[in-house]
mmCIF file of C-alpha atoms and ligand atoms in Angstrom:
data_model
loop_
_atom_site.group_PDB
_atom_site.id
_atom_site.type_symbol
_atom_site.label_atom_id
_atom_site.label_comp_id
_atom_site.label_asym_id
_atom_site.label_seq_id
_atom_site.Cartn_x
_atom_site.Cartn_y
_atom_site.Cartn_z
ATOM 1 C CA MET C 1 -158.192 -221.501 99.900
ATOM 2 C CA ILE C 2 -156.814 -220.737 103.350
ATOM 3 C CA TYR C 3 -155.479 -217.201 103.446
ATOM 4 C CA LEU C 4 -152.790 -216.744 106.091
ATOM 5 C CA ASP C 5 -150.931 -213.798 104.569
ATOM 6 C CA ASN C 6 -152.774 -210.849 106.069
ATOM 7 C CA ALA C 7 -149.524 -208.971 106.665
ATOM 8 C CA ALA C 8 -149.115 -208.802 102.869
ATOM 9 C CA THR C 9 -152.624 -207.528 102.328
ATOM 10 C CA THR C 10 -156.119 -208.009 103.656
ATOM 11 C CA ARG C 11 -159.446 -208.648 102.014
ATOM 12 C CA THR C 12 -161.453 -205.457 101.568
ATOM 13 C CA ASP C 13 -164.293 -205.707 104.069
ATOM 14 C CA PRO C 14 -167.678 -205.955 102.260
ATOM 15 C CA ARG C 15 -168.961 -203.003 104.334
ATOM 16 C CA VAL C 16 -165.980 -200.978 103.134
ATOM 17 C CA LEU C 17 -166.676 -201.843 99.515
ATOM 18 C CA GLU C 18 -170.341 -200.924 99.932
ATOM 19 C CA GLU C 19 -169.364 -197.539 101.349
ATOM 20 C CA MET C 20 -166.977 -196.930 98.433
ATOM 21 C CA LEU C 21 -169.181 -197.867 95.486
ATOM 22 C CA PRO C 22 -171.317 -194.685 95.278
ATOM 23 C CA TYR C 23 -168.106 -192.638 95.087
ATOM 24 C CA PHE C 24 -167.310 -194.272 91.742
ATOM 25 C CA SER C 25 -170.757 -194.173 90.211
ATOM 26 C CA GLU C 26 -172.916 -191.456 91.784
ATOM 27 C CA TYR C 27 -170.653 -189.041 93.620
ATOM 28 C CA TYR C 28 -167.838 -188.902 91.099
ATOM 29 C CA GLY C 29 -167.265 -185.150 91.177
ATOM 30 C CA ASN C 30 -163.874 -183.600 91.751
ATOM 31 C CA PRO C 31 -163.774 -182.476 95.396
ATOM 32 C CA SER C 32 -161.990 -179.257 94.394
ATOM 33 C CA ALA C 33 -164.829 -177.944 92.210
ATOM 34 C CA ALA C 34 -167.109 -175.188 93.515
ATOM 35 C CA TYR C 35 -170.603 -176.495 92.679
ATOM 36 C CA GLN C 36 -172.800 -178.241 95.210
ATOM 37 C CA PHE C 37 -172.364 -181.679 93.607
ATOM 38 C CA SER C 38 -168.674 -181.510 94.510
ATOM 39 C CA GLN C 39 -169.104 -179.806 97.850
ATOM 40 C CA ARG C 40 -170.803 -182.809 99.380
ATOM 41 C CA ILE C 41 -167.905 -184.947 98.196
ATOM 42 C CA ARG C 42 -165.458 -182.528 99.726
ATOM 43 C CA HIS C 43 -167.390 -182.765 102.988
ATOM 44 C CA LYS C 44 -167.180 -186.548 102.829
ATOM 45 C CA VAL C 45 -163.400 -186.357 102.377
ATOM 46 C CA ASP C 46 -163.263 -184.001 105.394
ATOM 47 C CA ALA C 47 -165.316 -186.447 107.448
ATOM 48 C CA CYS C 48 -162.931 -189.247 106.447
ATOM 49 C CA ARG C 49 -159.994 -187.146 107.575
ATOM 50 C CA ASP C 50 -161.711 -186.615 110.949
ATOM 51 C CA GLN C 51 -162.345 -190.329 111.225
ATOM 52 C CA VAL C 52 -158.724 -191.276 110.571
ATOM 53 C CA ALA C 53 -157.420 -188.526 112.882
ATOM 54 C CA SER C 54 -159.642 -189.681 115.739
ATOM 55 C CA CYS C 55 -158.069 -193.154 115.568
ATOM 56 C CA LEU C 56 -154.726 -191.588 116.516
ATOM 57 C CA GLY C 57 -156.114 -188.897 118.804
ATOM 58 C CA VAL C 58 -154.712 -186.150 116.558
ATOM 59 C CA SER C 59 -156.303 -183.317 114.636
ATOM 60 C CA ALA C 60 -157.676 -183.721 111.106
ATOM 61 C CA SER C 61 -155.352 -181.000 109.793
ATOM 62 C CA GLU C 62 -152.427 -183.327 110.590
ATOM 63 C CA ILE C 63 -153.606 -186.132 108.263
ATOM 64 C CA TYR C 64 -152.437 -186.174 104.619
ATOM 65 C CA PHE C 65 -153.899 -188.765 102.273
ATOM 66 C CA THR C 66 -151.375 -190.577 100.073
ATOM 67 C CA SER C 67 -151.259 -193.567 97.734
ATOM 68 C CA GLY C 68 -150.199 -195.937 100.507
ATOM 69 C CA GLY C 69 -147.545 -196.925 102.991
ATOM 70 C CA SER C 70 -144.618 -196.749 100.596
ATOM 71 C CA GLU C 71 -145.406 -193.190 99.526
ATOM 72 C CA SER C 72 -145.920 -192.095 103.129
ATOM 73 C CA ASP C 73 -142.567 -193.577 104.159
ATOM 74 C CA ASN C 74 -140.776 -191.959 101.203
ATOM 75 C CA TRP C 75 -142.351 -188.611 101.968
ATOM 76 C CA ALA C 76 -141.580 -188.741 105.687
ATOM 77 C CA LEU C 77 -137.921 -189.572 105.302
ATOM 78 C CA SER C 78 -137.071 -187.380 102.353
ATOM 79 C CA SER C 79 -138.865 -184.300 103.691
ATOM 80 C CA ALA C 80 -137.397 -184.700 107.179
ATOM 81 C CA PHE C 81 -133.926 -185.093 105.690
ATOM 82 C CA GLU C 82 -134.396 -181.910 103.615
ATOM 83 C CA ALA C 83 -135.618 -179.999 106.665
ATOM 84 C CA GLY C 84 -132.704 -181.337 108.726
ATOM 85 C CA LYS C 85 -130.084 -180.261 106.209
ATOM 86 C CA GLU C 86 -131.131 -176.649 106.683
ATOM 87 C CA GLN C 87 -130.207 -177.006 110.351
ATOM 88 C CA GLY C 88 -126.934 -178.770 109.648
ATOM 89 C CA ARG C 89 -128.356 -182.193 110.442
ATOM 90 C CA ASP C 90 -127.478 -184.806 107.825
ATOM 91 C CA GLN C 91 -127.938 -188.065 109.706
ATOM 92 C CA ILE C 92 -130.757 -190.596 109.407
ATOM 93 C CA LEU C 93 -131.077 -193.260 112.100
ATOM 94 C CA LEU C 94 -133.276 -196.245 111.425
ATOM 95 C CA SER C 95 -133.801 -199.612 112.980
ATOM 96 C CA ALA C 96 -132.078 -202.545 111.329
ATOM 97 C CA ILE C 97 -135.458 -204.179 110.654
ATOM 98 C CA GLU C 98 -137.342 -201.479 108.736
ATOM 99 C CA HIS C 99 -139.591 -202.307 105.768
ATOM 100 C CA PRO C 100 -137.997 -201.783 102.313
ATOM 101 C CA ALA C 101 -140.126 -198.629 101.896
ATOM 102 C CA VAL C 102 -138.101 -197.006 104.705
ATOM 103 C CA TYR C 103 -134.828 -198.873 104.202
ATOM 104 C CA ASN C 104 -134.518 -198.188 100.471
ATOM 105 C CA THR C 105 -135.611 -194.562 100.890
ATOM 106 C CA ALA C 106 -132.781 -194.120 103.398
ATOM 107 C CA LEU C 107 -130.331 -195.707 100.945
ATOM 108 C CA ALA C 108 -131.539 -193.340 98.208
ATOM 109 C CA LEU C 109 -130.972 -190.388 100.555
ATOM 110 C CA GLU C 110 -127.515 -191.739 101.357
ATOM 111 C CA ARG C 111 -126.658 -191.254 97.677
ATOM 112 C CA GLN C 112 -127.751 -187.637 98.165
ATOM 113 C CA GLY C 113 -125.369 -187.161 101.066
ATOM 114 C CA ALA C 114 -127.213 -188.511 104.083
ATOM 115 C CA ASP C 115 -125.249 -190.313 106.783
ATOM 116 C CA VAL C 116 -127.432 -193.399 107.284
ATOM 117 C CA GLN C 117 -126.891 -195.424 110.463
ATOM 118 C CA PHE C 118 -128.752 -198.492 111.629
ATOM 119 C CA LEU C 119 -129.945 -199.080 115.175
ATOM 120 C CA PRO C 120 -129.347 -202.711 116.142
ATOM 121 C CA VAL C 121 -132.165 -204.766 117.671
ATOM 122 C CA ASP C 122 -132.040 -207.475 120.321
ATOM 123 C CA LYS C 123 -132.803 -211.114 119.515
ATOM 124 C CA GLU C 124 -136.527 -210.437 119.764
ATOM 125 C CA GLY C 125 -136.273 -207.524 117.346
ATOM 126 C CA VAL C 126 -136.656 -204.723 119.911
ATOM 127 C CA VAL C 127 -134.768 -201.409 119.591
ATOM 128 C CA HIS C 128 -133.723 -200.536 123.126
ATOM 129 C CA PRO C 129 -134.031 -196.891 124.191
ATOM 130 C CA GLU C 130 -130.392 -196.956 125.381
ATOM 131 C CA THR C 131 -129.301 -197.930 121.876
ATOM 132 C CA LEU C 132 -130.927 -194.803 120.491
ATOM 133 C CA GLU C 133 -129.595 -192.650 123.351
ATOM 134 C CA LYS C 134 -126.042 -193.623 122.364
ATOM 135 C CA ALA C 135 -126.569 -193.120 118.636
ATOM 136 C CA VAL C 136 -128.592 -189.898 118.431
ATOM 137 C CA SER C 137 -126.819 -186.523 118.321
ATOM 138 C CA SER C 138 -127.114 -182.924 117.177
ATOM 139 C CA ARG C 139 -126.345 -184.270 113.681
ATOM 140 C CA THR C 140 -129.448 -186.476 113.550
ATOM 141 C CA ALA C 141 -132.214 -185.163 111.291
ATOM 142 C CA ILE C 142 -134.662 -188.031 111.737
ATOM 143 C CA VAL C 143 -135.071 -191.279 113.622
ATOM 144 C CA SER C 144 -137.327 -193.871 111.989
ATOM 145 C CA VAL C 145 -138.461 -196.937 113.926
ATOM 146 C CA MET C 146 -141.493 -198.946 112.893
ATOM 147 C CA ALA C 147 -144.389 -199.457 115.303
ATOM 148 C CA ALA C 148 -144.677 -203.159 114.447
ATOM 149 C CA ASN C 149 -142.472 -205.309 112.256
ATOM 150 C CA ASN C 150 -144.010 -206.924 109.197
ATOM 151 C CA GLU C 151 -141.947 -210.134 109.281
ATOM 152 C CA ILE C 152 -141.676 -211.068 112.957
ATOM 153 C CA GLY C 153 -144.505 -208.983 114.446
ATOM 154 C CA THR C 154 -142.377 -207.286 117.117
ATOM 155 C CA LEU C 155 -143.857 -204.115 118.655
ATOM 156 C CA GLU C 156 -141.339 -201.310 119.211
ATOM 157 C CA PRO C 157 -141.311 -198.899 122.176
ATOM 158 C CA ILE C 158 -142.113 -195.848 120.036
ATOM 159 C CA GLY C 159 -143.139 -193.613 122.970
ATOM 160 C CA PRO C 160 -139.747 -193.735 124.741
ATOM 161 C CA LEU C 161 -137.827 -193.759 121.433
ATOM 162 C CA SER C 162 -139.669 -190.670 120.175
ATOM 163 C CA ARG C 163 -138.891 -188.768 123.399
ATOM 164 C CA ILE C 164 -135.179 -189.581 123.106
ATOM 165 C CA ALA C 165 -135.140 -188.404 119.468
ATOM 166 C CA HIS C 166 -136.793 -185.125 120.509
ATOM 167 C CA GLU C 167 -134.384 -184.490 123.364
ATOM 168 C CA ALA C 168 -131.620 -184.469 120.742
ATOM 169 C CA GLY C 169 -133.665 -182.151 118.492
ATOM 170 C CA ALA C 170 -134.315 -184.835 115.855
ATOM 171 C CA LEU C 171 -137.659 -185.677 114.269
ATOM 172 C CA PHE C 172 -139.255 -189.058 114.893
ATOM 173 C CA HIS C 173 -141.066 -191.117 112.252
ATOM 174 C CA THR C 174 -142.804 -194.429 112.707
ATOM 175 C CA ASP C 175 -143.956 -196.772 109.955
ATOM 176 C CA ALA C 176 -147.211 -197.942 111.548
ATOM 177 C CA VAL C 177 -148.468 -199.804 108.483
ATOM 178 C CA GLN C 178 -148.674 -203.123 110.358
ATOM 179 C CA ALA C 179 -149.870 -201.567 113.603
ATOM 180 C CA PHE C 180 -152.593 -199.117 112.588
ATOM 181 C CA GLY C 181 -156.031 -200.715 112.883
ATOM 182 C CA HIS C 182 -154.573 -203.729 114.682
ATOM 183 C CA ILE C 183 -153.287 -202.401 118.009
ATOM 184 C CA PRO C 184 -154.135 -199.209 119.956
ATOM 185 C CA LEU C 185 -152.005 -196.319 118.668
ATOM 186 C CA LEU C 186 -152.836 -193.044 120.405
ATOM 187 C CA LEU C 187 -150.128 -190.451 119.853
ATOM 188 C CA GLU C 188 -150.880 -188.438 122.975
ATOM 189 C CA GLY C 189 -147.940 -188.626 125.349
ATOM 190 C CA THR C 190 -145.540 -189.596 122.573
ATOM 191 C CA GLN C 191 -143.293 -187.300 120.564
ATOM 192 C CA VAL C 192 -144.082 -188.877 117.210
ATOM 193 C CA ASP C 193 -143.808 -186.289 114.418
ATOM 194 C CA LEU C 194 -144.625 -188.475 111.432
ATOM 195 C CA LEU C 195 -146.593 -191.719 111.111
ATOM 196 C CA SER C 196 -147.299 -193.806 108.005
ATOM 197 C CA ALA C 197 -150.261 -196.135 107.477
ATOM 198 C CA SER C 198 -151.864 -197.971 104.569
ATOM 199 C CA GLY C 199 -155.518 -198.854 103.919
ATOM 200 C CA HIS C 200 -155.072 -202.342 102.513
ATOM 201 C CA LYS C 201 -153.333 -203.641 105.635
ATOM 202 C CA PHE C 202 -156.446 -203.195 107.785
ATOM 203 C CA GLY C 203 -159.403 -204.181 105.626
ATOM 204 C CA GLY C 204 -159.397 -201.150 103.328
ATOM 205 C CA PRO C 205 -158.622 -200.864 99.627
ATOM 206 C CA LYS C 206 -155.170 -200.900 98.030
ATOM 207 C CA GLY C 207 -153.502 -197.746 96.747
ATOM 208 C CA VAL C 208 -154.498 -195.418 99.571
ATOM 209 C CA GLY C 209 -152.820 -194.534 102.829
ATOM 210 C CA PHE C 210 -151.939 -191.522 104.885
ATOM 211 C CA LEU C 211 -149.091 -189.691 106.523
ATOM 212 C CA TYR C 212 -149.615 -187.980 109.869
ATOM 213 C CA ILE C 213 -147.483 -184.830 109.997
ATOM 214 C CA LYS C 214 -147.451 -183.034 113.310
ATOM 215 C CA GLU C 215 -148.809 -179.495 113.139
ATOM 216 C CA GLY C 216 -146.210 -176.850 112.400
ATOM 217 C CA LEU C 217 -143.476 -178.989 110.879
ATOM 218 C CA PRO C 218 -141.949 -177.177 107.911
ATOM 219 C CA LEU C 219 -141.853 -180.182 105.602
ATOM 220 C CA MET C 220 -141.721 -179.995 101.833
ATOM 221 C CA ALA C 221 -144.280 -181.490 99.476
ATOM 222 C CA LEU C 222 -143.497 -184.771 97.762
ATOM 223 C CA VAL C 223 -145.913 -184.413 94.855
ATOM 224 C CA HIS C 224 -146.032 -180.910 93.351
ATOM 225 C CA GLY C 225 -149.046 -179.620 91.489
ATOM 226 C CA GLY C 226 -152.466 -178.474 92.630
ATOM 227 C CA SER C 227 -153.338 -177.325 96.112
ATOM 228 C CA GLN C 228 -154.832 -180.582 97.390
ATOM 229 C CA GLU C 229 -153.905 -181.783 100.875
ATOM 230 C CA ARG C 230 -153.157 -178.220 101.959
ATOM 231 C CA ASN C 231 -150.562 -177.720 99.202
ATOM 232 C CA ARG C 232 -148.501 -180.648 100.382
ATOM 233 C CA ARG C 233 -149.628 -183.533 98.219
ATOM 234 C CA ALA C 234 -150.989 -182.578 94.841
ATOM 235 C CA GLY C 235 -153.346 -184.650 92.720
ATOM 236 C CA THR C 236 -157.104 -185.167 92.621
ATOM 237 C CA GLU C 237 -158.047 -187.091 95.735
ATOM 238 C CA ASN C 238 -158.614 -190.838 95.499
ATOM 239 C CA VAL C 239 -162.103 -190.307 96.879
ATOM 240 C CA PRO C 240 -163.373 -193.912 96.806
ATOM 241 C CA GLY C 241 -160.087 -195.059 98.328
ATOM 242 C CA ILE C 242 -160.196 -192.440 101.073
ATOM 243 C CA VAL C 243 -163.826 -193.309 101.834
ATOM 244 C CA GLY C 244 -162.926 -196.996 102.011
ATOM 245 C CA MET C 245 -159.882 -196.478 104.198
ATOM 246 C CA ALA C 246 -161.834 -194.307 106.652
ATOM 247 C CA LYS C 247 -164.611 -196.901 106.862
ATOM 248 C CA ALA C 248 -162.041 -199.644 107.444
ATOM 249 C CA ALA C 249 -160.438 -197.513 110.173
ATOM 250 C CA GLN C 250 -163.802 -197.003 111.849
ATOM 251 C CA LEU C 251 -164.574 -200.740 111.776
ATOM 252 C CA ALA C 252 -161.090 -201.555 113.027
ATOM 253 C CA MET C 253 -161.460 -199.236 116.023
ATOM 254 C CA VAL C 254 -164.849 -200.635 117.046
ATOM 255 C CA GLN C 255 -163.825 -204.248 116.574
ATOM 256 C CA MET C 256 -160.197 -204.087 117.658
ATOM 257 C CA PRO C 257 -160.460 -205.870 121.036
ATOM 258 C CA ALA C 258 -162.582 -208.721 119.665
ATOM 259 C CA ARG C 259 -160.548 -209.078 116.479
ATOM 260 C CA ALA C 260 -157.242 -209.048 118.339
ATOM 261 C CA GLU C 261 -158.468 -211.662 120.782
ATOM 262 C CA LYS C 262 -159.597 -213.960 117.976
ATOM 263 C CA GLU C 263 -156.340 -213.469 116.085
ATOM 264 C CA ARG C 264 -154.295 -214.207 119.186
ATOM 265 C CA MET C 265 -156.291 -217.364 119.808
ATOM 266 C CA LEU C 266 -155.797 -218.603 116.223
ATOM 267 C CA ARG C 267 -152.124 -217.659 116.180
ATOM 268 C CA ASP C 268 -151.458 -219.367 119.516
ATOM 269 C CA HIS C 269 -153.300 -222.446 118.343
ATOM 270 C CA LEU C 270 -151.038 -222.672 115.289
ATOM 271 C CA ILE C 271 -147.870 -222.099 117.299
ATOM 272 C CA GLY C 272 -149.029 -224.499 120.024
ATOM 273 C CA ARG C 273 -149.957 -227.362 117.722
ATOM 274 C CA VAL C 274 -146.824 -227.095 115.600
ATOM 275 C CA SER C 275 -144.386 -226.789 118.495
ATOM 276 C CA ALA C 276 -146.038 -229.577 120.522
ATOM 277 C CA LEU C 277 -145.168 -232.077 117.793
ATOM 278 C CA LEU C 278 -142.099 -230.404 116.335
ATOM 279 C CA PRO C 279 -139.941 -229.188 119.221
ATOM 280 C CA GLN C 280 -137.185 -228.121 116.780
ATOM 281 C CA VAL C 281 -139.416 -225.428 115.310
ATOM 282 C CA HIS C 282 -138.981 -222.014 116.911
ATOM 283 C CA LEU C 283 -140.977 -218.823 117.023
ATOM 284 C CA ASN C 284 -139.155 -215.651 115.945
ATOM 285 C CA GLY C 285 -139.581 -212.338 117.683
ATOM 286 C CA SER C 286 -141.067 -211.675 121.083
ATOM 287 C CA TYR C 287 -144.046 -213.571 122.408
ATOM 288 C CA GLU C 288 -145.298 -210.692 124.601
ATOM 289 C CA ARG C 289 -144.469 -207.704 122.404
ATOM 290 C CA ARG C 290 -146.125 -209.076 119.313
ATOM 291 C CA LEU C 291 -148.813 -208.283 116.748
ATOM 292 C CA PRO C 292 -151.855 -210.438 117.534
ATOM 293 C CA GLY C 293 -151.927 -212.089 114.098
ATOM 294 C CA ASN C 294 -148.253 -212.878 113.470
ATOM 295 C CA ALA C 295 -146.559 -216.281 113.714
ATOM 296 C CA SER C 296 -143.028 -216.338 112.272
ATOM 297 C CA LEU C 297 -141.726 -219.900 112.521
ATOM 298 C CA THR C 298 -138.357 -221.398 111.617
ATOM 299 C CA PHE C 299 -138.342 -225.064 110.532
ATOM 300 C CA PRO C 300 -134.622 -225.936 110.715
ATOM 301 C CA GLY C 301 -133.418 -227.564 107.508
ATOM 302 C CA LEU C 302 -136.675 -227.212 105.564
ATOM 303 C CA SER C 303 -136.340 -224.563 102.881
ATOM 304 C CA SER C 304 -139.203 -222.111 102.969
ATOM 305 C CA GLU C 305 -139.335 -222.200 99.182
ATOM 306 C CA THR C 306 -140.121 -225.933 99.239
ATOM 307 C CA ALA C 307 -142.566 -225.502 102.099
ATOM 308 C CA LEU C 308 -144.436 -222.703 100.340
ATOM 309 C CA ILE C 309 -144.873 -224.801 97.191
ATOM 310 C CA ARG C 310 -146.392 -227.628 99.233
ATOM 311 C CA LEU C 311 -148.623 -225.213 101.151
ATOM 312 C CA ASP C 312 -149.698 -223.616 97.886
ATOM 313 C CA MET C 313 -150.635 -227.042 96.499
ATOM 314 C CA GLU C 314 -152.881 -227.402 99.543
ATOM 315 C CA GLY C 315 -154.404 -223.996 98.865
ATOM 316 C CA ILE C 316 -152.673 -222.334 101.813
ATOM 317 C CA CYS C 317 -151.264 -218.818 101.320
ATOM 318 C CA ALA C 318 -148.368 -217.959 103.601
ATOM 319 C CA SER C 319 -145.097 -216.199 103.050
ATOM 320 C CA ALA C 320 -141.373 -216.568 103.557
ATOM 321 C CA GLY C 321 -140.264 -213.652 105.687
ATOM 322 C CA SER C 322 -141.766 -210.665 103.957
ATOM 323 C CA ALA C 323 -143.681 -210.660 100.675
ATOM 324 C CA CYS C 324 -141.434 -207.887 99.455
ATOM 325 C CA SER C 325 -138.326 -210.066 99.660
ATOM 326 C CA THR C 326 -139.853 -213.179 98.147
ATOM 327 C CA GLY C 327 -137.870 -214.059 95.071
ATOM 328 C CA ALA C 328 -134.838 -212.229 96.417
ATOM 329 C CA LEU C 329 -131.713 -214.329 96.834
ATOM 330 C CA GLU C 330 -130.480 -212.459 99.885
ATOM 331 C CA PRO C 331 -131.647 -213.822 103.252
ATOM 332 C CA SER C 332 -134.121 -211.585 105.092
ATOM 333 C CA ARG C 333 -132.378 -208.569 106.678
ATOM 334 C CA VAL C 334 -134.876 -208.726 109.507
ATOM 335 C CA LEU C 335 -134.213 -212.348 110.389
ATOM 336 C CA THR C 336 -130.451 -211.945 110.215
ATOM 337 C CA ALA C 337 -130.694 -208.777 112.362
ATOM 338 C CA ILE C 338 -132.265 -210.838 115.185
ATOM 339 C CA GLY C 339 -129.406 -213.318 114.964
ATOM 340 C CA LEU C 340 -130.661 -216.039 112.633
ATOM 341 C CA SER C 341 -128.079 -217.559 110.299
ATOM 342 C CA ALA C 342 -128.698 -217.204 106.562
ATOM 343 C CA GLN C 343 -129.605 -220.901 106.608
ATOM 344 C CA GLU C 344 -132.180 -220.497 109.401
ATOM 345 C CA ALA C 345 -133.596 -217.399 107.716
ATOM 346 C CA SER C 346 -134.174 -219.385 104.542
ATOM 347 C CA CYS C 347 -136.176 -221.938 106.543
ATOM 348 C CA THR C 348 -138.624 -219.427 107.985
ATOM 349 C CA LEU C 349 -142.322 -219.063 107.246
ATOM 350 C CA ARG C 350 -144.593 -216.186 108.172
ATOM 351 C CA PHE C 351 -148.249 -216.867 108.893
ATOM 352 C CA SER C 352 -150.415 -213.821 109.477
ATOM 353 C CA VAL C 353 -153.970 -214.596 110.498
ATOM 354 C CA SER C 354 -157.063 -212.422 110.484
ATOM 355 C CA ALA C 355 -160.195 -212.654 112.592
ATOM 356 C CA GLN C 356 -161.939 -214.104 109.521
ATOM 357 C CA ASN C 357 -159.842 -217.267 109.693
ATOM 358 C CA THR C 358 -161.350 -220.268 111.436
ATOM 359 C CA ILE C 359 -159.930 -222.742 113.910
ATOM 360 C CA GLU C 360 -160.526 -225.503 111.336
ATOM 361 C CA GLU C 361 -158.313 -223.677 108.841
ATOM 362 C CA ILE C 362 -155.581 -223.370 111.449
ATOM 363 C CA ASP C 363 -155.890 -227.026 112.422
ATOM 364 C CA HIS C 364 -155.643 -228.080 108.802
ATOM 365 C CA THR C 365 -152.584 -225.868 108.247
ATOM 366 C CA ALA C 366 -150.909 -227.207 111.392
ATOM 367 C CA SER C 367 -151.505 -230.810 110.232
ATOM 368 C CA ILE C 368 -149.955 -230.094 106.845
ATOM 369 C CA LEU C 369 -146.924 -228.446 108.441
ATOM 370 C CA ILE C 370 -146.430 -231.309 110.880
ATOM 371 C CA ASP C 371 -146.785 -233.923 108.165
ATOM 372 C CA MET C 372 -144.433 -232.059 105.862
ATOM 373 C CA TYR C 373 -141.733 -231.610 108.502
ATOM 374 C CA GLN C 374 -141.931 -235.175 109.770
ATOM 375 C CA LYS C 375 -141.582 -236.515 106.215
ATOM 376 C CA PHE C 376 -138.704 -234.150 105.572
ATOM 377 C CA GLN C 377 -136.891 -235.423 108.676
ATOM 378 C CA HIS C 378 -137.231 -239.010 107.518
ATOM 379 C CA ASP C 379 -135.831 -238.326 104.059
HETATM 380 C C1 PLP Z 401 -147.052 -203.124 103.443
HETATM 381 C C2 PLP Z 401 -146.092 -202.275 104.168
HETATM 382 C C3 PLP Z 401 -145.631 -201.066 103.621
HETATM 383 C C4 PLP Z 401 -146.010 -200.621 102.238
HETATM 384 O O1 PLP Z 401 -147.364 -200.222 102.164
HETATM 385 P P1 PLP Z 401 -148.053 -200.100 100.720
HETATM 386 O O2 PLP Z 401 -149.364 -199.446 101.023
HETATM 387 O O3 PLP Z 401 -148.211 -201.492 100.214
HETATM 388 O O4 PLP Z 401 -147.173 -199.247 99.884
HETATM 389 C C5 PLP Z 401 -144.772 -200.289 104.370
HETATM 390 N N1 PLP Z 401 -144.391 -200.676 105.592
HETATM 391 C C6 PLP Z 401 -144.807 -201.821 106.164
HETATM 392 C C7 PLP Z 401 -144.361 -202.165 107.541
HETATM 393 C C8 PLP Z 401 -145.668 -202.664 105.471
HETATM 394 O O5 PLP Z 401 -146.061 -203.801 106.040
#
C-alpha cells in the first residue's frame, strides 16, 4: 500500500504508541482520585499539558483537552457566539474555505440567530486582511479563519487577521488542525484567542485533541459534568490519548524542519513529474504559502471518482478534495471558492505525503497518474 492521505489521518508513531500503552494497562487510575496511584497519573496529564502548551508558546492553563478537532471547533464557535450575544454581538465571520467542523457549526448557530457571513478568498485560497477589515464590525462576535486548509494546503495570514478582529473587539479563532505539528505556530505576537488541534493529524492517536483558550476569556463549557479541565470540559480524561498526543507533539517539534523538508521534496517530485508530462494538470492553491505535504491537482476531464478507483486498485490511498466530502454529490466548497468550476472540482485529487513516504512510492504514483491520464485522453 502507498498511503498518500495524511491530511485525512496519520499513522500513530510507534514511539507514541509505546508511550501510551502503560496508561491502559498499568497506570489506569482516574486522574481525579486522591490516592498516590492516581496522583502520578494526574502529574503525567499536567506534564502533557505543559508539553502541548510549549509548542504554541502559551501557558499550560490555556490548554483544554478535547476529543479532537471537531469538538474543539464546535466549542470555540458556540462559546464565542454565546459570549458575544451578551455584548450585543451576533455575527460570525468565517472564511469561505473552512472545514465542515467550523462551517457546519456556524450553520447550526445561524439557526439559533447568528448572522453568519463568509469571507471570500483569492484564487490561491488566501483571506486578505483588507477583506476582513471591510467585513468586521462592532456586531462581530467571532472571526474564524483556519491556519492551513485541509484540501488545498493554503496557509492563512492568521497574525494580521487576528489583530484586525481584535481592533473591532471580536474574538479570533483558528482551526489549526492541519497546521499544528507541521509548521511553526507560535502565538506570541498574534491576537489569537482560540486555536483547535487534533492528535491524529500529526502522528498521535485518534479521538483526542485540544482547544487553546486565551487566559481570562469568559467562555462557557461545552460538556457539563465533573470539574475536569478546570470546570470547562467535563468527563474523565482520555489519559492514554492525551499521553499519545503530547508525545506526538514533542516528536513533531523536534523533527519539524527535517520532516517538512522531506515532505516538500516528495510533494515537489510528484507535482514536477506529473506536470512535466501532463501540462494540462494544474496545482490548486498557492505554491509558496502551502503546507509542506499537500499536492492538490486537477486533471481536466478525468473524474476523481474514476481516478480514485484506479489508484485504489494499485494500492494507492489518496482523496478527492477532502475526505469529509467524499461521497457527497456537491462539488467541494473549497475548490469552488478558489474559482474552479464544478466540473474542474470533480476532477481534483488531493495527495498528502508524510516524511515516511519514499521517493519510489512517489515515482510509482506519478507513473500511474501519467499512464491513466494519457489513456484517458486517447479514449
Ligand atoms: C481533520 C480536521 C478536523 C477534524 O478533526 P477530528 O479530530 O477528526 O475531529 C477539523 N479541521 C480540519 C482542518 C481538519 O483537517
